[in-house]
Amino acid sequence: MNKKTIKVGNLEIGSNKIVLIAGPCAIESEEELILDTKDLIKVDVYRGGTFKSRTSPHSFSGLGQKGIDILNKISKTNNKLSITEITNANFIPEYEKNVDIIQVGARNMQNFELLKALGKTNKPIMIKRGFGNTLEELLYAAEYISKEGNENIILCERGIRTFENSTRFTLDISAISVLKNKTPYPVIVDPSHAAGNKEYVESLSLAAVAAGADGLMIEVHSNPEKALSDKEQALKPEEYNKLIEKVEKVANAVGRSI
Ligand code: PEP
Ligand code: MN
């Protein structure tokens, strides 16, 4: 299968370089995003939920538009790209203007009207695998986007629900090989939501890079105990930096760089 490289600014996703996406689960404030990101030694894209789709309606669901403004400002100031999840097609014009990569969350992987609308844009779309979905269903979801003309698709494995409950989800490492075999699209792995526990983020990251992932998306927070969402899985900036040193060694061992 011919490989597709997605160009975003100066970044090529799906090239020899492992793409690093990091940031908090949710954008909480400008001050907090600065604290979360200022000490990260290597990162290409800042992440952070703004319109978040939460399982419980009582959980913090993001700052919405204000969150996008903060993410855009801090990313631009630091010469980084930005990614945040979209939950409603009505917001596409705003995302087209102020977000570099649009994320479709696991819970919206089969929101077909949203996918069709995103297919009519030119933006890079990172679509996350639903935790109850097969890879075939993920590929059909991607086709909803490409059928409308947008081929700037990035796939993301973020763990699936299995009978195992010692981790939040089960990271499907074989998804990397299958997706790379069956599609031209780059594959990013999100070890944070798969593990649900910071103790396991490092080993899953290293395994993903060894298995051929084109990038990692990792949740980082300056003070995880105080994080408004997903505090159990967030790495501190210094822990992230240590992890990335190891990621670089594994990347080099499989002929890639960071
Ligand atoms: C996220 O990445 O912000 C997120 C909510 O992840 P998922 O959609 O995979 O649960
Ligand atoms: Mn999260």
GROMACS .gro file of C-alpha atoms and ligand atoms in nm:
model
  269
    1MET     CA    1   0.000   0.000   0.000
    2ASN     CA    2   0.143   0.340  -0.100
    3LYS     CA    3   0.188   0.555   0.206
    4LYS     CA    4   0.028   0.894   0.235
    5THR     CA    5   0.206   1.180   0.405
    6ILE     CA    6  -0.014   1.450   0.554
    7LYS     CA    7   0.147   1.794   0.545
    8VAL     CA    8   0.045   2.037   0.817
    9GLY     CA    9   0.258   2.352   0.831
   10ASN     CA   10   0.617   2.229   0.832
   11LEU     CA   11   0.522   1.890   0.974
   12GLU     CA   12   0.486   1.575   0.764
   13ILE     CA   13   0.273   1.314   0.936
   14GLY     CA   14   0.348   0.964   0.808
   15SER     CA   15   0.710   1.041   0.722
   16ASN     CA   16   1.019   0.890   0.881
   17LYS     CA   17   0.973   1.120   1.178
   18ILE     CA   18   0.760   1.009   1.472
   19VAL     CA   19   0.509   1.289   1.535
   20LEU     CA   20   0.471   1.395   1.899
   21ILE     CA   21   0.137   1.534   2.017
   22ALA     CA   22   0.111   1.637   2.383
   23GLY     CA   23  -0.095   1.850   2.616
   24PRO     CA   24  -0.366   1.834   2.877
   25CYS     CA   25  -0.685   1.633   2.848
   26ALA     CA   26  -0.879   1.962   2.844
   27ILE     CA   27  -0.777   2.324   2.804
   28GLU     CA   28  -0.846   2.461   3.153
   29SER     CA   29  -0.704   2.815   3.131
   30GLU     CA   30  -0.432   3.005   2.948
   31GLU     CA   31  -0.208   2.999   3.256
   32GLU     CA   32  -0.250   2.623   3.296
   33LEU     CA   33  -0.178   2.550   2.928
   34ILE     CA   34   0.143   2.754   2.955
   35LEU     CA   35   0.247   2.552   3.263
   36ASP     CA   36   0.158   2.224   3.091
   37THR     CA   37   0.361   2.296   2.777
   38LYS     CA   38   0.649   2.532   2.857
   39ASP     CA   39   0.896   2.264   2.969
   40LEU     CA   40   0.821   2.005   2.701
   41ILE     CA   41   1.151   1.952   2.522
   42LYS     CA   42   1.018   1.779   2.210
   43VAL     CA   43   0.664   1.820   2.085
   44ASP     CA   44   0.518   1.901   1.744
   45VAL     CA   45   0.150   1.950   1.818
   46TYR     CA   46  -0.027   2.081   2.127
   47ARG     CA   47  -0.346   1.896   2.217
   48GLY     CA   48  -0.629   1.985   2.452
   49GLY     CA   49  -1.002   1.927   2.460
   50THR     CA   50  -1.224   2.232   2.411
   51PHE     CA   51  -1.564   2.090   2.320
   52LYS     CA   52  -1.526   1.760   2.500
   53SER     CA   53  -1.755   1.462   2.462
   54ARG     CA   54  -1.771   1.315   2.812
   55THR     CA   55  -1.939   0.989   2.903
   56SER     CA   56  -2.105   1.155   3.204
   57PRO     CA   57  -2.299   1.480   3.156
   58HIS     CA   58  -2.174   1.584   3.501
   59SER     CA   59  -1.806   1.582   3.402
   60PHE     CA   60  -1.613   1.895   3.295
   61SER     CA   61  -1.682   1.931   2.925
   62GLY     CA   62  -1.432   2.198   2.828
   63LEU     CA   63  -1.421   2.574   2.778
   64GLY     CA   64  -1.565   2.560   2.425
   65GLN     CA   65  -1.477   2.858   2.207
   66LYS     CA   66  -1.260   3.014   2.476
   67GLY     CA   67  -1.056   2.693   2.486
   68ILE     CA   68  -0.994   2.712   2.111
   69ASP     CA   69  -0.875   3.073   2.145
   70ILE     CA   70  -0.631   2.973   2.421
   71LEU     CA   71  -0.499   2.666   2.236
   72ASN     CA   72  -0.457   2.868   1.915
   73LYS     CA   73  -0.276   3.151   2.092
   74ILE     CA   74  -0.034   2.935   2.290
   75SER     CA   75   0.040   2.704   1.995
   76LYS     CA   76   0.115   2.996   1.763
   77THR     CA   77   0.328   3.173   2.025
   78ASN     CA   78   0.543   2.861   2.055
   79ASN     CA   79   0.550   2.774   1.687
   80LYS     CA   80   0.357   2.451   1.740
   81LEU     CA   81   0.057   2.307   1.563
   82SER     CA   82  -0.275   2.246   1.741
   83ILE     CA   83  -0.529   1.966   1.757
   84THR     CA   84  -0.864   1.958   1.934
   85GLU     CA   85  -1.179   1.750   1.909
   86ILE     CA   86  -1.488   1.863   1.718
   87THR     CA   87  -1.833   1.749   1.828
   88ASN     CA   88  -2.063   1.949   1.604
   89ALA     CA   89  -2.046   2.021   1.230
   90ASN     CA   90  -2.173   2.376   1.292
   91PHE     CA   91  -1.831   2.463   1.434
   92ILE     CA   92  -1.635   2.358   1.124
   93PRO     CA   93  -1.574   2.717   1.000
   94GLU     CA   94  -1.422   2.807   1.338
   95TYR     CA   95  -1.198   2.497   1.338
   96GLU     CA   96  -1.095   2.563   0.976
   97LYS     CA   97  -0.971   2.905   1.081
   98ASN     CA   98  -0.812   2.840   1.419
   99VAL     CA   99  -0.719   2.471   1.455
  100ASP     CA  100  -0.450   2.288   1.255
  101ILE     CA  101  -0.573   1.929   1.291
  102ILE     CA  102  -0.935   1.841   1.369
  103GLN     CA  103  -0.987   1.544   1.600
  104VAL     CA  104  -1.289   1.316   1.583
  105GLY     CA  105  -1.322   1.148   1.922
  106ALA     CA  106  -1.384   0.780   1.986
  107ARG     CA  107  -1.745   0.851   2.083
  108ASN     CA  108  -1.809   1.027   1.753
  109MET     CA  109  -1.634   0.782   1.521
  110GLN     CA  110  -1.966   0.684   1.373
  111ASN     CA  111  -2.126   1.028   1.371
  112PHE     CA  112  -2.173   0.997   0.998
  113GLU     CA  113  -2.315   1.344   0.935
  114LEU     CA  114  -2.014   1.496   1.113
  115LEU     CA  115  -1.778   1.277   0.909
  116LYS     CA  116  -1.945   1.376   0.581
  117ALA     CA  117  -1.922   1.744   0.670
  118LEU     CA  118  -1.552   1.706   0.757
  119GLY     CA  119  -1.503   1.535   0.422
  120LYS     CA  120  -1.603   1.857   0.251
  121THR     CA  121  -1.316   2.049   0.415
  122ASN     CA  122  -0.947   2.037   0.333
  123LYS     CA  123  -0.831   2.011   0.691
  124PRO     CA  124  -0.632   1.717   0.827
  125ILE     CA  125  -0.871   1.502   1.030
  126MET     CA  126  -0.747   1.263   1.299
  127ILE     CA  127  -1.017   1.004   1.357
  128LYS     CA  128  -0.999   0.797   1.674
  129ARG     CA  129  -1.117   0.439   1.684
  130GLY     CA  130  -1.433   0.392   1.887
  131PHE     CA  131  -1.364   0.167   2.183
  132GLY     CA  132  -1.636  -0.071   2.070
  133ASN     CA  133  -1.547  -0.065   1.702
  134THR     CA  134  -1.361  -0.304   1.475
  135LEU     CA  135  -1.087  -0.184   1.245
  136GLU     CA  136  -1.317  -0.246   0.950
  137GLU     CA  137  -1.565  -0.002   1.103
  138LEU     CA  138  -1.287   0.253   1.156
  139LEU     CA  139  -1.193   0.222   0.789
  140TYR     CA  140  -1.554   0.271   0.681
  141ALA     CA  141  -1.566   0.581   0.902
  142ALA     CA  142  -1.252   0.712   0.729
  143GLU     CA  143  -1.419   0.643   0.394
  144TYR     CA  144  -1.711   0.866   0.493
  145ILE     CA  145  -1.453   1.146   0.501
  146SER     CA  146  -1.254   1.051   0.190
  147LYS     CA  147  -1.567   0.988  -0.019
  148GLU     CA  148  -1.650   1.359   0.010
  149GLY     CA  149  -1.304   1.451  -0.119
  150ASN     CA  150  -1.088   1.499   0.190
  151GLU     CA  151  -0.796   1.255   0.186
  152ASN     CA  152  -0.610   1.427   0.470
  153ILE     CA  153  -0.689   1.150   0.715
  154ILE     CA  154  -0.491   1.033   1.016
  155LEU     CA  155  -0.605   0.723   1.206
  156CYS     CA  156  -0.569   0.689   1.582
  157GLU     CA  157  -0.570   0.371   1.791
  158ARG     CA  158  -0.667   0.460   2.151
  159GLY     CA  159  -0.758   0.126   2.304
  160ILE     CA  160  -1.070  -0.088   2.292
  161ARG     CA  161  -1.296  -0.235   2.556
  162THR     CA  162  -1.218  -0.597   2.638
  163PHE     CA  163  -1.284  -0.820   2.939
  164GLU     CA  164  -0.955  -0.701   3.089
  165ASN     CA  165  -1.017  -0.428   3.342
  166SER     CA  166  -0.678  -0.362   3.498
  167THR     CA  167  -0.629  -0.093   3.236
  168ARG     CA  168  -0.900   0.154   3.127
  169PHE     CA  169  -0.900   0.006   2.776
  170THR     CA  170  -0.681  -0.248   2.596
  171LEU     CA  171  -0.434  -0.098   2.350
  172ASP     CA  172  -0.462  -0.299   2.030
  173ILE     CA  173  -0.104  -0.308   1.908
  174SER     CA  174  -0.199  -0.525   1.612
  175ALA     CA  175  -0.422  -0.239   1.491
  176ILE     CA  176  -0.104  -0.058   1.388
  177SER     CA  177   0.006  -0.338   1.155
  178VAL     CA  178  -0.342  -0.398   1.018
  179LEU     CA  179  -0.412  -0.030   0.948
  180LYS     CA  180  -0.069   0.020   0.789
  181ASN     CA  181  -0.128  -0.287   0.576
  182LYS     CA  182  -0.477  -0.193   0.463
  183THR     CA  183  -0.467   0.186   0.430
  184PRO     CA  184  -0.229   0.457   0.307
  185TYR     CA  185  -0.299   0.672   0.613
  186PRO     CA  186  -0.062   0.753   0.900
  187VAL     CA  187  -0.139   0.584   1.232
  188ILE     CA  188  -0.107   0.766   1.564
  189VAL     CA  189  -0.130   0.583   1.897
  190ASP     CA  190  -0.281   0.735   2.212
  191PRO     CA  191  -0.139   0.535   2.504
  192SER     CA  192  -0.291   0.770   2.765
  193HIS     CA  193  -0.658   0.693   2.707
  194ALA     CA  194  -0.576   0.325   2.648
  195ALA     CA  195  -0.393   0.287   2.979
  196GLY     CA  196  -0.599   0.524   3.190
  197ASN     CA  197  -0.307   0.509   3.432
  198LYS     CA  198   0.020   0.701   3.404
  199GLU     CA  199   0.221   0.394   3.512
  200TYR     CA  200   0.154   0.222   3.182
  201VAL     CA  201   0.189   0.512   2.940
  202GLU     CA  202   0.562   0.464   2.889
  203SER     CA  203   0.561   0.094   2.800
  204LEU     CA  204   0.264   0.136   2.565
  205SER     CA  205   0.437   0.431   2.394
  206LEU     CA  206   0.755   0.233   2.336
  207ALA     CA  207   0.563  -0.069   2.211
  208ALA     CA  208   0.364   0.149   1.970
  209VAL     CA  209   0.674   0.305   1.818
  210ALA     CA  210   0.845  -0.034   1.790
  211ALA     CA  211   0.536  -0.168   1.613
  212GLY     CA  212   0.544   0.107   1.349
  213ALA     CA  213   0.321   0.387   1.476
  214ASP     CA  214   0.378   0.721   1.300
  215GLY     CA  215   0.323   0.922   1.615
  216LEU     CA  216   0.206   0.937   1.974
  217MET     CA  217  -0.053   1.148   2.149
  218ILE     CA  218   0.018   1.179   2.521
  219GLU     CA  219  -0.169   1.364   2.796
  220VAL     CA  220   0.048   1.596   3.005
  221HIS     CA  221  -0.051   1.821   3.295
  222SER     CA  222   0.169   2.037   3.519
  223ASN     CA  223  -0.018   1.920   3.829
  224PRO     CA  224  -0.210   1.599   3.748
  225GLU     CA  225  -0.379   1.575   4.090
  226LYS     CA  226  -0.549   1.906   4.014
  227ALA     CA  227  -0.643   1.824   3.651
  228LEU     CA  228  -1.012   1.874   3.574
  229SER     CA  229  -1.027   1.552   3.368
  230ASP     CA  230  -0.830   1.228   3.325
  231LYS     CA  231  -0.593   1.308   3.611
  232GLU     CA  232  -0.494   0.943   3.664
  233GLN     CA  233  -0.333   0.917   3.322
  234ALA     CA  234  -0.158   1.254   3.286
  235LEU     CA  235   0.222   1.266   3.292
  236LYS     CA  236   0.404   1.562   3.444
  237PRO     CA  237   0.614   1.755   3.190
  238GLU     CA  238   0.938   1.612   3.331
  239GLU     CA  239   0.799   1.257   3.308
  240TYR     CA  240   0.701   1.322   2.947
  241ASN     CA  241   1.054   1.445   2.869
  242LYS     CA  242   1.207   1.127   3.017
  243LEU     CA  243   0.966   0.915   2.818
  244ILE     CA  244   1.053   1.094   2.494
  245GLU     CA  245   1.424   1.021   2.548
  246LYS     CA  246   1.334   0.651   2.549
  247VAL     CA  247   1.097   0.691   2.254
  248GLU     CA  248   1.387   0.838   2.057
  249LYS     CA  249   1.602   0.530   2.125
  250VAL     CA  250   1.327   0.293   2.009
  251ALA     CA  251   1.255   0.514   1.707
  252ASN     CA  252   1.621   0.503   1.609
  253ALA     CA  253   1.630   0.126   1.655
  254VAL     CA  254   1.354   0.088   1.396
  255GLY     CA  255   1.515   0.337   1.156
  256ARG     CA  256   1.309   0.643   1.245
  257SER     CA  257   1.365   0.974   1.416
  258ILE     CA  258   1.172   1.210   1.642
  259PEP     C1  259  -0.928   1.287   2.377
  259PEP     O1  260  -0.830   1.251   2.311
  259PEP     O2  261  -0.941   1.402   2.421
  259PEP     C2  262  -1.037   1.191   2.405
  259PEP     C3  263  -1.148   1.229   2.468
  259PEP     O3  264  -1.012   1.065   2.368
  259PEP     P1  265  -1.115   0.952   2.315
  259PEP     O4  266  -1.207   1.019   2.219
  259PEP     O5  267  -1.022   0.853   2.251
  259PEP     O6  268  -1.183   0.897   2.437
  260MN      MN  269  -0.848   1.275   2.821
   0.00000   0.00000   0.00000
